[in-house]
């Protein structure tokens, strides 16, 4: 049997090596359009700044190594031009020479490619780069060296955009980020992304949100934005997203679904039983909703590649879908998410509850701990976990990985406090942030706490609610406060209950939400009607800084 | 209702504060024998070296704060002397004065106390310390300051013993560790603990295993060991374990179980329906086996305290048991475990399989990654996860926390590759170490790989197996090799199959086990009878260094 694989990075190469581990008999050929297979595409931005200092570190395996170790025939700079499904062959352009290669089974792992929109003047711009592979990064590094840009613009504030912004800034270049959406980092919700935007600005990066590039002038040196601003750029990165590289599949008559993704069944079979597809190019199921999705992440691509090899060799594997776990380091801050965001839940019209907590990355009494702000989304009745997001300087990856595990395992928020984690002062707390947010969510689920979100506060006050801030007066002075809030410090609350109107709804707030929950309980147990401002002043002031007085 | 709580640290204080959050009506009294409540007992060793520099950091809440914020009456230096269950009161000694305090419900959270064995001369030794609370650490810090010890001995190489050894060493004191068991860190298996022992020795700490202290001479200045050695000590820490502080409960006629632990039902009720108990003093269920266990860890104690408050206020909470997740930092290395060890599985006569992997803490192409050696124990048919252990310089806590979550969720080893983790180069890999060990275990479960353990190798060779080392010759030279091994580098294996006897069992080995698995697959697919030496040369040479030639 001859298995031909088109695309030699994550999914394709995982399929190839697993196939060889399953059989010494079959012939395995990998066709890769670019000059390298199995390269570290997630590492490319860090090579720009030199944080990854050796170019060779980006290239994980060579065709020679793959031949020696796995007896796999790898052809780089070899583009698949056309699939003849009747004849079961692929017409290729191998370093300029056309040829035809026969297959018994074909695996498509073409990946995704940067979206390049039609914008006035973009085709004439000479300083605009996209980043997807080693030749791209070579061009970027060479351009930075030759042109010594002073001012760079990154269009698109997704993961790659933010990584490029950080790495260009580390080279001493002034960086401006332009994002068409109302916020940066669209996989996160706005209040969580706001922490990242603050970190970008702390590092003197200019950020425009709700601003699309509408025209490139002066060969790209001038960029006009939809907001009317005109910005200068010596060097532009275009990173507004990716789309499946599915032209070959489409031309071969294979079924195409959501936004150009290749349609496959649970066993990665296309509508041609001898042709399989994996990786960024395929339509997968969002595992939580069961809906079609395109998820461009290395981890699912690798898993799919390995599974399709098993399927081809007669094994029973099923794609269980993806939940979309992702992370980005932005200077001193880390932001990560897993599962569905609040925006997605709202779009999908799913019932949900949300809770935010702020906890230390490890025991507060041990040096070096940092706050982690977490958000958990869950079903209001069953407690099923829909998603989570976190930002912080340390320990963010661990907490999101744990919740990703909990989601995959079908746990509910009431299971989170039951989880038993490693605890010694350098690593965690007796009640880990994951336990804590589980408790907080369970309190809502079980009716011990009722919360409102930052975006609901103003309407509640307009409807007659009283905002009660239970921080200490010096905190109000130092951190700022909302003018409409009445202040009674938590530790004085029991003694000053007579100052609180009992015919009015009370909304309690503090700095991050822990003391306000205690206040909520005191007031509830004294017969008041009370809700907790989830995330408290910290979150509200992040989104509405103009309403804060100091 | 008046709830009296005996013991004001983890379990007791969690119960007290949760009770107040549930009700403003009830009276809550906490009786604490020592001078402090709610102190950071897991932080005490780090205060000895000054890594935690402020003593005040160890004391998390004062009685005054607890009164103000929670309206809880906390009495420190107040010992409960006797419980009169008929009269429902506790006789106490409050700072020298006896009194009687009535209760409606009583919660016992007395914790555990250091085991002090009867050893000749121990009572006369003036330089022997145990460490459980703030007064203990005050004495230790004062003694170190006054006596300027040059040579310290730590008896008992559990978590606290190792933490004390590290912190004393950081003060410039020569440290010797004496452990009666054949290995240090008994919660880990010997081959995993061996990495920690190596790290201790690298930091010039002397380690005696299989050596019990049999006599203290010269007021403790001389210690005789069961092995015949005589060692000198200016300063000794005795940390051979803890036992439940259950005398009060026992004297009150409450039922006592395993090794002095207080017996409670799933709702923390003792045999007296008005008396509850939580924390280190109670017998719990080992959640994986369902067997009785004593688990002295802060995390379960905190959870139990909160749950018993709910139970007393009419809530339905059940202790689901504990799996015993733990971690220790030893200089540059971290060691952690969750669930059952191989030793426990063997003692419990449970069928199990084991697999070891070595993976990078994050993408190898990004600076700063370190190897993590992991061990996974699972059921040979169902794949149910029994336990895991890991050692490494970074990222150990995250991987063990994830597997602890998987165990609590009832996942199997085949679920581990399905987990989707945060991946960007600073944080992980497209195939995380947890995914990788899941693949490795699934390969065993599904029959793609058969492995033998380091302790089975010599018998296999005696029975006629051939050991085949597939590393490169320079690795054998640099790292050492086993004299009985035949060497064929992996990349030459296909070409040199005729050198391998096909009537003999072949056992393949490499450095850490990844290449040997590839060799196993090549040989299996060519019809050989072959097994993989799990953990390969790295693990074998860690346990049997004397058999290695260089």
XYZ file of N, CA, C and O in Angstrom, chain A residues 80-200:
484
model
N 1.416 19.877 -4.730
C 0.385 19.051 -5.361
C -0.504 19.971 -6.190
O -1.094 20.912 -5.669
N -0.582 19.701 -7.495
C -1.317 20.585 -8.397
C -2.748 20.117 -8.613
O -3.665 20.905 -8.756
N -2.928 18.811 -8.634
C -4.239 18.275 -8.992
C -4.348 16.831 -8.521
O -3.391 16.068 -8.595
N -5.532 16.497 -8.033
C -5.800 15.117 -7.636
C -6.708 14.493 -8.690
O -7.768 15.036 -9.004
N -6.287 13.358 -9.234
C -7.154 12.603 -10.149
C -7.720 11.427 -9.357
O -7.045 10.418 -9.137
N -8.952 11.605 -8.900
C -9.531 10.611 -7.996
C -9.836 9.297 -8.705
O -9.784 8.233 -8.081
N -10.171 9.379 -10.013
C -10.435 8.131 -10.751
C -9.145 7.334 -10.891
O -9.097 6.154 -10.561
N -8.110 8.006 -11.350
C -6.827 7.321 -11.562
C -6.066 7.119 -10.258
O -5.056 6.413 -10.224
N -6.541 7.755 -9.189
C -5.864 7.719 -7.885
C -4.406 8.162 -8.008
O -3.468 7.417 -7.672
N -4.243 9.357 -8.530
C -2.899 9.921 -8.549
C -2.928 11.428 -8.316
O -3.987 12.050 -8.353
N -1.765 11.955 -8.038
C -1.617 13.384 -7.788
C -0.588 13.924 -8.776
O 0.508 13.366 -8.906
N -0.982 14.980 -9.483
C -0.019 15.633 -10.360
C 0.732 16.643 -9.498
O 0.123 17.425 -8.760
N 2.059 16.609 -9.587
C 2.863 17.458 -8.707
C 3.852 18.303 -9.504
O 4.203 17.978 -10.642
N 4.270 19.389 -8.853
C 5.371 20.195 -9.360
C 6.491 20.073 -8.332
O 6.430 20.654 -7.249
N 7.500 19.263 -8.683
C 8.594 18.988 -7.750
C 9.808 19.803 -8.154
O 10.486 19.466 -9.139
N 10.039 20.879 -7.446
C 11.162 21.777 -7.749
C 11.208 22.137 -9.227
O 12.262 22.071 -9.856
N 10.032 22.464 -9.759
C 9.971 22.915 -11.151
C 9.631 21.839 -12.162
O 9.253 22.150 -13.286
N 9.741 20.583 -11.764
C 9.415 19.511 -12.703
C 8.054 18.906 -12.386
O 7.790 18.548 -11.255
N 7.264 18.756 -13.417
C 5.964 18.121 -13.183
C 6.108 16.602 -13.202
O 6.934 16.040 -13.925
N 5.283 15.946 -12.415
C 5.290 14.485 -12.377
C 3.935 14.033 -11.842
O 3.114 14.854 -11.414
N 3.708 12.746 -11.913
C 2.461 12.186 -11.393
C 2.829 11.097 -10.389
O 3.734 10.294 -10.633
N 2.154 11.110 -9.257
C 2.467 10.134 -8.207
C 1.177 9.405 -7.836
O 0.138 10.024 -7.608
N 1.222 8.083 -7.854
C 0.040 7.277 -7.561
C -0.130 7.082 -6.064
O 0.843 7.076 -5.310
N -1.369 6.909 -5.651
C -1.621 6.613 -4.227
C -2.662 5.520 -4.093
O -3.511 5.341 -4.977
N -2.575 4.795 -2.982
C -3.688 3.936 -2.583
C -4.577 4.675 -1.594
O -5.794 4.603 -1.657
N -3.933 5.376 -0.645
C -4.673 6.245 0.272
C -3.982 7.608 0.249
O -2.744 7.686 0.220
N -4.804 8.652 0.292
C -4.274 10.010 0.272
C -4.712 10.732 1.545
O -5.875 10.662 1.933
N -3.770 11.374 2.206
C -4.098 12.187 3.390
C -3.805 13.644 3.051
O -2.674 13.988 2.687
N -4.829 14.474 3.199
C -4.640 15.907 2.970
C -4.406 16.596 4.307
O -5.232 16.498 5.219
N -3.270 17.262 4.421
C -2.977 18.048 5.627
C -2.369 19.376 5.186
O -1.250 19.725 5.551
N -3.134 20.132 4.371
C -2.564 21.333 3.763
C -2.508 22.524 4.701
O -1.880 23.538 4.373
N -3.174 22.445 5.866
C -3.130 23.557 6.813
C -4.000 24.720 6.410
O -4.946 24.578 5.621
N -3.670 25.859 6.977
C -4.419 27.080 6.700
C -3.445 28.132 6.211
O -2.232 27.994 6.354
N -3.983 29.175 5.620
C -3.119 30.238 5.102
C -3.641 31.589 5.565
O -4.835 31.735 5.851
N -2.752 32.578 5.679
C -3.201 33.883 6.151
C -4.265 34.466 5.231
O -4.167 34.365 4.010
N -5.275 35.068 5.826
C -6.279 35.795 5.068
C -5.664 37.125 4.627
O -5.119 37.862 5.454
N -5.714 37.381 3.329
C -5.238 38.671 2.805
C -6.429 39.354 2.144
O -6.861 38.954 1.068
N -7.007 40.348 2.793
C -8.234 40.948 2.273
C -7.933 41.873 1.093
O -6.787 42.257 0.863
N -8.981 42.234 0.381
C -8.795 43.205 -0.698
C -8.922 44.598 -0.112
O -10.013 45.050 0.223
N -7.804 45.240 0.046
C -7.791 46.601 0.577
C -7.077 47.465 -0.451
O -6.062 47.041 -1.023
N -7.574 48.653 -0.646
C -6.989 49.594 -1.604
C -5.496 49.767 -1.311
O -5.093 50.052 -0.185
N -4.682 49.549 -2.314
C -3.246 49.816 -2.188
C -2.444 48.692 -1.563
O -1.207 48.749 -1.517
N -3.139 47.655 -1.050
C -2.390 46.572 -0.380
C -1.459 45.852 -1.356
O -0.314 45.537 -1.021
N -1.958 45.619 -2.578
C -1.145 44.899 -3.566
C 0.117 45.692 -3.922
O 1.145 45.101 -4.286
N 0.038 47.005 -3.778
C 1.202 47.837 -4.118
C 2.124 48.072 -2.912
O 3.203 48.631 -3.059
N 1.664 47.660 -1.743
C 2.480 47.889 -0.549
C 3.668 46.927 -0.555
O 3.503 45.723 -0.761
N 4.871 47.445 -0.353
C 6.077 46.605 -0.416
C 6.585 46.217 0.955
O 7.563 45.492 1.067
N 5.926 46.725 1.992
C 6.445 46.462 3.345
C 5.458 45.661 4.191
O 5.500 45.730 5.415
N 4.575 44.913 3.535
C 3.561 44.150 4.272
C 3.913 42.660 4.251
O 4.160 42.093 3.185
N 3.935 42.067 5.430
C 4.315 40.660 5.555
C 3.206 39.856 6.235
O 2.491 40.377 7.085
N 3.113 38.595 5.857
C 2.333 37.648 6.651
C 3.318 36.627 7.218
O 4.461 36.549 6.769
N 2.852 35.854 8.216
C 3.761 34.910 8.871
C 3.074 33.567 9.038
O 2.090 33.451 9.781
N 3.595 32.582 8.325
C 3.021 31.250 8.465
C 4.097 30.169 8.434
O 3.904 29.089 8.957
N 5.249 30.475 7.811
C 6.251 29.426 7.664
C 7.665 30.013 7.706
O 7.837 31.224 7.888
N 8.646 29.170 7.545
C 10.044 29.594 7.694
C 10.447 30.622 6.627
O 11.087 31.626 6.973
N 10.095 30.427 5.349
C 10.427 31.483 4.378
C 9.821 32.840 4.764
O 10.462 33.882 4.583
N 8.589 32.840 5.312
C 7.988 34.100 5.767
C 8.864 34.765 6.825
O 9.117 35.964 6.780
N 9.277 33.969 7.802
C 10.048 34.570 8.903
C 11.436 34.990 8.409
O 11.992 35.993 8.867
N 11.983 34.249 7.458
C 13.264 34.654 6.865
C 13.135 36.035 6.222
O 14.001 36.893 6.404
N 12.042 36.218 5.493
C 11.818 37.516 4.845
C 11.674 38.629 5.886
O 12.188 39.732 5.710
N 10.952 38.329 6.947
C 10.725 39.341 7.993
C 12.049 39.711 8.649
O 12.377 40.903 8.819
N 12.834 38.715 9.002
C 14.111 38.969 9.673
C 15.050 39.756 8.751
O 15.713 40.710 9.183
N 15.048 39.385 7.484
C 15.894 40.081 6.510
C 15.439 41.536 6.331
O 16.258 42.464 6.315
N 14.117 41.727 6.246
C 13.586 43.081 6.062
C 13.906 43.964 7.262
O 14.270 45.133 7.118
N 13.777 43.396 8.459
C 14.082 44.165 9.674
C 15.553 44.574 9.666
O 15.910 45.705 10.003
N 16.401 43.635 9.251
C 17.845 43.897 9.220
C 18.181 44.961 8.169
O 18.914 45.913 8.446
N 17.611 44.815 6.981
C 17.946 45.718 5.879
C 17.345 47.101 6.063
O 18.009 48.108 5.846
N 16.084 47.126 6.459
C 15.352 48.390 6.419
C 15.346 49.118 7.742
O 14.943 50.275 7.814
N 15.774 48.416 8.822
C 15.830 49.056 10.144
C 14.569 49.883 10.416
O 14.665 51.085 10.698
N 13.416 49.266 10.364
C 12.184 50.040 10.565
C 12.136 50.666 11.958
O 12.596 50.074 12.929
N 11.599 51.887 12.006
C 11.434 52.560 13.303
C 10.015 52.354 13.826
O 9.778 52.335 15.010
N 9.091 52.241 12.869
C 7.674 52.180 13.229
C 7.047 50.983 12.528
O 7.037 50.910 11.307
N 6.553 50.021 13.320
C 5.886 48.856 12.732
C 4.406 48.893 13.071
O 4.013 49.392 14.130
N 3.596 48.366 12.159
C 2.158 48.244 12.404
C 1.793 46.766 12.295
O 2.199 46.093 11.346
N 1.062 46.296 13.284
C 0.544 44.930 13.248
C -0.959 45.030 13.067
O -1.649 45.623 13.906
N -1.441 44.476 11.973
C -2.879 44.524 11.695
C -3.477 43.183 12.097
O -3.146 42.138 11.533
N -4.324 43.206 13.105
C -4.922 41.978 13.629
C -4.324 41.646 14.985
O -3.132 41.406 15.095
N -5.160 41.650 16.039
C -4.665 41.453 17.403
C -5.072 40.097 17.951
O -5.522 39.966 19.078
N -4.914 39.073 17.109
C -5.075 37.707 17.591
C -3.767 37.236 18.206
O -2.877 38.031 18.503
N -3.635 35.921 18.368
C -2.454 35.386 19.046
C -1.170 35.757 18.313
O -0.221 36.258 18.906
N -1.130 35.508 16.989
C 0.112 35.753 16.241
C 0.407 37.246 16.183
O 1.551 37.678 16.329
N -0.629 38.048 16.030
C -0.445 39.488 15.997
C 0.199 39.998 17.278
O 1.163 40.777 17.251
N -0.299 39.527 18.417
C 0.259 39.997 19.690
C 1.686 39.493 19.887
O 2.550 40.214 20.396
N 1.944 38.245 19.476
C 3.312 37.724 19.595
C 4.270 38.519 18.708
O 5.398 38.832 19.113
N 3.820 38.853 17.507
C 4.673 39.650 16.616
C 4.895 41.048 17.195
O 6.001 41.588 17.147
N 3.844 41.635 17.755
C 3.977 42.972 18.346
C 5.032 42.956 19.456
O 5.920 43.814 19.508
N 4.953 41.962 20.331
C 5.919 41.875 21.431
C 7.339 41.703 20.905
O 8.274 42.368 21.360
N 7.495 40.820 19.932
C 8.849 40.521 19.461
C 9.446 41.667 18.657
O 10.661 41.907 18.723
N 8.626 42.402 17.928
C 9.129 43.594 17.228
C 9.501 44.683 18.233
O 10.531 45.346 18.103
N 8.672 44.848 19.248
C 8.949 45.851 20.281
C 10.271 45.547 20.977
O 11.045 46.461 21.299
N 10.522 44.266 21.189
C 11.776 43.875 21.872
C 13.007 44.207 21.037
O 14.125 44.238 21.548
N 12.801 44.431 19.736
C 13.903 44.873 18.872
C 14.068 46.392 18.919
O 14.904 46.957 18.206
N 13.252 47.049 19.722
C 13.365 48.501 19.834
C 12.522 49.261 18.820
O 12.683 50.477 18.663
N 11.640 48.554 18.135
C 10.793 49.189 17.123
C 9.505 49.683 17.790
O 8.944 48.990 18.641
N 9.053 50.871 17.428
C 7.745 51.345 17.888
C 6.669 50.523 17.199
O 6.699 50.372 15.979
N 5.715 50.040 17.979
C 4.709 49.148 17.404
C 3.310 49.704 17.638
O 2.982 50.156 18.742
N 2.514 49.663 16.600
C 1.098 50.017 16.687
C 0.274 48.801 16.273
O 0.575 48.162 15.260
N -0.729 48.483 17.072
C -1.625 47.373 16.741
C -2.959 47.946 16.267
O -3.497 48.851 16.898
N -3.456 47.387 15.180
C -4.734 47.821 14.612
C -5.667 46.609 14.565
O -5.342 45.595 13.951
N -6.780 46.716 15.234
C -7.718 45.581 15.282
C -9.113 46.081 14.903
O -9.608 47.055 15.471
N -9.734 45.395 13.968
C -11.052 45.823 13.481
C -12.152 45.556 14.502
O -13.120 46.316 14.595
N -12.005 44.483 15.286
C -13.021 44.171 16.293
C -12.964 45.213 17.414
O -11.983 45.933 17.548
N -14.008 45.277 18.235
C -14.020 46.284 19.311
C -12.980 46.009 20.406
O -12.794 46.828 21.281
N -12.346 44.863 20.386
C -11.373 44.496 21.418
C -10.229 43.723 20.778
O -10.375 43.179 19.688
N -9.107 43.623 21.480
C -8.040 42.727 21.035
C -8.378 41.306 21.474
O -9.319 41.091 22.238
N -7.632 40.341 20.983
C -7.746 38.927 21.390
C -9.185 38.401 21.372
O -9.725 38.033 22.429
N -9.797 38.319 20.208
C -11.208 37.911 20.148
C -11.574 36.580 20.832
O -12.722 36.441 21.252
N -10.662 35.600 20.997
C -11.095 34.393 21.723
C -11.455 34.679 23.184
O -12.170 33.913 23.812
N -10.948 35.794 23.725
C -11.297 36.165 25.094
C -12.464 37.152 25.075
O -12.711 37.816 24.079
N -13.153 37.262 26.188
C -14.171 38.297 26.311
C -13.509 39.631 26.629
O -12.366 39.685 27.086
N -14.278 40.704 26.409
C -13.691 42.045 26.433
C -13.012 42.399 27.752
O -11.956 43.028 27.758
N -13.632 41.988 28.886
C -13.065 42.427 30.164
C -11.760 41.693 30.479
O -10.916 42.216 31.200
N -11.610 40.481 29.926
C -10.368 39.731 30.119
C -9.304 40.244 29.152
O -8.128 40.424 29.519
N -9.710 40.518 27.919
C -8.779 41.076 26.935
C -8.282 42.450 27.379
O -7.169 42.863 27.022
N -9.086 43.149 28.178
C -8.692 44.491 28.625
C -7.408 44.457 29.456
O -6.603 45.395 29.418
N -7.204 43.381 30.215
C -5.954 43.259 30.985
C -4.748 43.178 30.036
O -3.681 43.711 30.322
N -4.943 42.481 28.936
C -3.849 42.321 27.973
C -3.574 43.653 27.269
O -2.417 44.031 27.072
N -4.652 44.360 26.939
C -4.470 45.659 26.292
C -3.704 46.609 27.220
O -2.816 47.349 26.777
N -4.031 46.550 28.496
C -3.331 47.383 29.486
C -1.837 47.043 29.514
O -0.986 47.930 29.597
N -1.530 45.744 29.439
C -0.130 45.312 29.447
C 0.595 45.784 28.179
O 1.760 46.175 28.233
N -0.101 45.751 27.048
C 0.497 46.261 25.800
C 0.821 47.744 25.946
O 1.914 48.198 25.593
